[in-house]
mmCIF file of C-alpha atoms in Angstrom:
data_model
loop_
_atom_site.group_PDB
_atom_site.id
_atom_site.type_symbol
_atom_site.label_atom_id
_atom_site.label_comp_id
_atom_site.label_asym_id
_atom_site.label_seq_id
_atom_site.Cartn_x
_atom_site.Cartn_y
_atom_site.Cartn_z
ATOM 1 C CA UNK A 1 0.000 0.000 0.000
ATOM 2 C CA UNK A 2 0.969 3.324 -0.615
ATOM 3 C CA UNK A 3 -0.023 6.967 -0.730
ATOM 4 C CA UNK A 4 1.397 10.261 -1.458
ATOM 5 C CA UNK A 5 1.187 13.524 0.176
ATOM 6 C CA UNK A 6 -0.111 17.239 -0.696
ATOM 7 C CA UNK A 7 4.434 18.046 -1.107
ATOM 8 C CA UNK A 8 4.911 15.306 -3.205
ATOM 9 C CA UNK A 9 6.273 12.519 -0.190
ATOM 10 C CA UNK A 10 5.077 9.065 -0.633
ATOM 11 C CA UNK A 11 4.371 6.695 2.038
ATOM 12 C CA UNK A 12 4.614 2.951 1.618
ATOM 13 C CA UNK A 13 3.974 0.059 3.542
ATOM 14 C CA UNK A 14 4.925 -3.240 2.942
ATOM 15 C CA UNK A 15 4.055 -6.914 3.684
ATOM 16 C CA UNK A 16 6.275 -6.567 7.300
ATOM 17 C CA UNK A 17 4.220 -3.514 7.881
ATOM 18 C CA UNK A 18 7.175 -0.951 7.694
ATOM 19 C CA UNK A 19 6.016 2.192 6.917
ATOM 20 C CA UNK A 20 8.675 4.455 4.827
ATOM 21 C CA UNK A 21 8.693 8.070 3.737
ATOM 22 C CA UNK A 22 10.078 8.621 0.873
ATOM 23 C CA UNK A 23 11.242 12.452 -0.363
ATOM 24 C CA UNK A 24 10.037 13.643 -4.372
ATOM 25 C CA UNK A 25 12.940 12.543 -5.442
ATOM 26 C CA UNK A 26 12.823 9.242 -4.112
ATOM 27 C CA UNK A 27 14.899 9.023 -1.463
ATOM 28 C CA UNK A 28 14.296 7.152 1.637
ATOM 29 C CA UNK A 29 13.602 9.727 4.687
ATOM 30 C CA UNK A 30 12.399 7.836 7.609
ATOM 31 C CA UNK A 31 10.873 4.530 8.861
ATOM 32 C CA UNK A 32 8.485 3.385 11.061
ATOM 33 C CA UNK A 33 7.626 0.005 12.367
ATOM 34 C CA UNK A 34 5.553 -1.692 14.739
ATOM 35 C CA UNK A 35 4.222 -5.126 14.000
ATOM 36 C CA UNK A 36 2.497 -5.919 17.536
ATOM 37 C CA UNK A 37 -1.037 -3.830 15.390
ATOM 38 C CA UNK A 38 -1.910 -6.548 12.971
ATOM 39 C CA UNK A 39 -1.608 -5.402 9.784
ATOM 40 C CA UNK A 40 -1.917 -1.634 8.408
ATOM 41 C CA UNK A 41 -5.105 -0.937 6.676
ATOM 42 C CA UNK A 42 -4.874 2.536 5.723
ATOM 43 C CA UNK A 43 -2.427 5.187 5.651
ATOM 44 C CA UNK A 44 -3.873 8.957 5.580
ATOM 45 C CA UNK A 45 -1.047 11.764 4.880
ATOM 46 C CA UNK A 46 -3.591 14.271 4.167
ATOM 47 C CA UNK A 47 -1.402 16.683 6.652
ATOM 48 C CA UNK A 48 2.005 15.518 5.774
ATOM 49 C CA UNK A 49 3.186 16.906 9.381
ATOM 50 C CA UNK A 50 0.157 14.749 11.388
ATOM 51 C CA UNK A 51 0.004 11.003 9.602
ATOM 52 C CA UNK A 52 -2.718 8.462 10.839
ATOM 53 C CA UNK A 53 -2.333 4.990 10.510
ATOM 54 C CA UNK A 54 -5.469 2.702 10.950
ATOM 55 C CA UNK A 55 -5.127 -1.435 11.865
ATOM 56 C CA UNK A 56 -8.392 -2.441 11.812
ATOM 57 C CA UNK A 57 -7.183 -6.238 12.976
ATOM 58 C CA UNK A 58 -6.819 -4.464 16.721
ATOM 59 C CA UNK A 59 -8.954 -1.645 16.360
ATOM 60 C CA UNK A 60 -6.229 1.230 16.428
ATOM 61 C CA UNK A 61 -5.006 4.621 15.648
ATOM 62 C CA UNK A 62 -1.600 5.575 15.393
ATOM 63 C CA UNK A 63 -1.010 9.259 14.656
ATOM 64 C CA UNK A 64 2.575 9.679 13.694
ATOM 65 C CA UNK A 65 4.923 13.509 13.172
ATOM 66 C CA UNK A 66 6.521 14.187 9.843
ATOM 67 C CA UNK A 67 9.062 11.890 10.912
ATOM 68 C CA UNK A 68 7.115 8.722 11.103
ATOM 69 C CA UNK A 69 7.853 9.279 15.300
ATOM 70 C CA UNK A 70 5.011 8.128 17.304
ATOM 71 C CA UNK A 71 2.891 10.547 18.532
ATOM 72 C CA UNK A 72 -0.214 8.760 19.846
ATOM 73 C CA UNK A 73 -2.003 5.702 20.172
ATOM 74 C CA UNK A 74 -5.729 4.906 20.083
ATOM 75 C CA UNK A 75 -7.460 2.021 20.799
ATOM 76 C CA UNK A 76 -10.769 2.465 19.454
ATOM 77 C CA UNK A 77 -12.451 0.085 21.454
ATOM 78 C CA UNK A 78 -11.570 2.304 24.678
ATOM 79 C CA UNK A 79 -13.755 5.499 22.860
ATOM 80 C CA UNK A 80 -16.429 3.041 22.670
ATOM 81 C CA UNK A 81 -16.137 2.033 18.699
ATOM 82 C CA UNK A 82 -17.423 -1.451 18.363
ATOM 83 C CA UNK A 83 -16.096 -2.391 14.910
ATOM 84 C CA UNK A 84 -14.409 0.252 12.910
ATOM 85 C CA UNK A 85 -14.351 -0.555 8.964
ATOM 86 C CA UNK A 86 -12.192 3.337 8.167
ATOM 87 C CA UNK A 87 -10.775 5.838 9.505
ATOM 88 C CA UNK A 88 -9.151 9.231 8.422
ATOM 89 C CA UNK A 89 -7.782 12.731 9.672
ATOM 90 C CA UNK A 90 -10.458 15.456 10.394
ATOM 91 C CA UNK A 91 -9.687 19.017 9.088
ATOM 92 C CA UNK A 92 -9.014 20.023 12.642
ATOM 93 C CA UNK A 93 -6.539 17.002 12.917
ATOM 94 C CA UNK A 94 -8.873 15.357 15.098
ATOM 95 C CA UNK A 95 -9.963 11.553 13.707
ATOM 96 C CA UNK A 96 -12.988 10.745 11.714
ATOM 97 C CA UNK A 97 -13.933 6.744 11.974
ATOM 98 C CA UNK A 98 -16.917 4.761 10.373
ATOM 99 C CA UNK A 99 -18.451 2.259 12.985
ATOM 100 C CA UNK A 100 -19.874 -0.058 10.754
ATOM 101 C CA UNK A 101 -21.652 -2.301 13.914
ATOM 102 C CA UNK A 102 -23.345 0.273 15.237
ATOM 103 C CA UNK A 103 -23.930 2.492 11.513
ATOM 104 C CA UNK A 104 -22.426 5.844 13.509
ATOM 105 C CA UNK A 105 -19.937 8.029 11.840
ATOM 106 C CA UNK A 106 -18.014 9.645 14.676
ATOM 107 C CA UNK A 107 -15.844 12.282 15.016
ATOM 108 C CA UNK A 108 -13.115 11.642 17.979
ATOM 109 C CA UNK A 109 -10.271 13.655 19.715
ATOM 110 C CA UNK A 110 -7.140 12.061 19.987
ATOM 111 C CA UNK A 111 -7.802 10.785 23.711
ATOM 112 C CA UNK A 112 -11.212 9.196 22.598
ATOM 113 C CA UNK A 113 -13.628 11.643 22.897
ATOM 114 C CA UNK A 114 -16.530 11.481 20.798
ATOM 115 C CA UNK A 115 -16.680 15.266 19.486
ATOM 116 C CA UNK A 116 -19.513 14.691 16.850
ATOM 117 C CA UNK A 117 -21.893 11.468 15.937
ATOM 118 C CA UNK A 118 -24.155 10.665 13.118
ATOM 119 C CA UNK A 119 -26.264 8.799 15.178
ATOM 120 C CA UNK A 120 -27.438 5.590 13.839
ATOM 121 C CA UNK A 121 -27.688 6.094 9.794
ATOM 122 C CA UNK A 122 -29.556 3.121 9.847
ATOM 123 C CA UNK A 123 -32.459 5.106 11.290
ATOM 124 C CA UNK A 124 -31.805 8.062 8.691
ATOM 125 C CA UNK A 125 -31.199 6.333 5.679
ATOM 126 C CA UNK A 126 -32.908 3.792 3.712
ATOM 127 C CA UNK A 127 -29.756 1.884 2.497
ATOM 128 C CA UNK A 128 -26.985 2.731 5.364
ATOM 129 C CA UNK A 129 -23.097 2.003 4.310
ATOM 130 C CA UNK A 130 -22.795 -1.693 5.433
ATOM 131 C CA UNK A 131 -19.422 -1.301 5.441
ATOM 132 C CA UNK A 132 -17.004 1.436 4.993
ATOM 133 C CA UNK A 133 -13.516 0.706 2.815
ATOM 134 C CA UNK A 134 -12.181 4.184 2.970
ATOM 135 C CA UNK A 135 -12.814 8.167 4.968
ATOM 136 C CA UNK A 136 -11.957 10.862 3.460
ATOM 137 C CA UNK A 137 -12.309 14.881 4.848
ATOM 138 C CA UNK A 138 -12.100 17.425 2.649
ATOM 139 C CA UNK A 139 -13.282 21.015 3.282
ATOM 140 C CA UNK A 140 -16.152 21.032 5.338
ATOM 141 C CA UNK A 141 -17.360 17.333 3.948
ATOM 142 C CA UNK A 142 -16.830 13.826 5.050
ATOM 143 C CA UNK A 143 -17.085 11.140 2.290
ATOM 144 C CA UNK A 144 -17.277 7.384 2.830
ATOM 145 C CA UNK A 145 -16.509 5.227 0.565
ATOM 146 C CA UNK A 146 -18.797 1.464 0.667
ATOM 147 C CA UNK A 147 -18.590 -1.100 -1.674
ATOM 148 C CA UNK A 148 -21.349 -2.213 -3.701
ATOM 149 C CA UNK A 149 -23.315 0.873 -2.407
ATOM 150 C CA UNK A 150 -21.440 4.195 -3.417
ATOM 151 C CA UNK A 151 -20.019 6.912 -2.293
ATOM 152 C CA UNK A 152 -22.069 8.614 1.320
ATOM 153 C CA UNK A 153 -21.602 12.259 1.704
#
């Protein structure tokens, strides 16, 4: 998996879970790795100085600095998420995760706490996202990508 920032830096993962950073011109910047998260699911660099990486195997959050250093860890279970399908950064750098058990879309500090929730879409739409592949913020909008279904705005 890989991805590429808003300057140009790309990001890859491989099958050992390494992150790396790599600069335009393709040289290697920094590393990160921690294998004890199951395996990465998604990388967002949509602020290349405030990464997020999600492992949906254990249900965390890692929010990284420009260089790939640790900054915070989030178990999602502990903010009360029962089964998180995506996650991505918020505008405000806070964390935006889909919660496909319960059909919430929350918005979450980087402690846990819930800032803003959809409530149950379930409820509110006639065809809810079953499950959500892929989060994405941009501007004022959250988009969620589900399979089969489309695109949710």
């Amino acid at each position: 998996a890989f991805t590429v920032d808003k300057l140009q830096q790309a990001y890859v993962a491989d099958s050992s879970n390494a992150v790396t950073k790599y600069s335009p011109s393709g040289q290697e910047q920094f590393r990160y790795y921690d294998n004890s998260r199951g395996r990465l699911g998604y990388i967002d660099a949509t602020d290349p100085f405030n990464l997020l990486l999600f492992y949906p195997d254990l249900q965390a959050i890692v929010l990284l600095d420009r260089t790939l250093n640790e900054r915070g860890v989030l178990p999602l279970f502990a903010a009360g998420v029962l089964q998180a399908s995506a996650a991505a950064l918020a505008r405000d750098n806070n964390i935006w995760v889909y919660d496909e058990a319960a059909f919430r879309l929350l918005k979450l500090g980087p402690d846990g706490a819930v800032l803003a929730d959809s409530g149950n879409l379930s409820a509110l739409l006639p065809d809810p996202p079953r499950r959500g592949a892929q989060l994405m913020a941009r501007g004022n909008w959250v988009y969620l990508n589900a399979p089969g279904q489309g695109i949710y705005v």
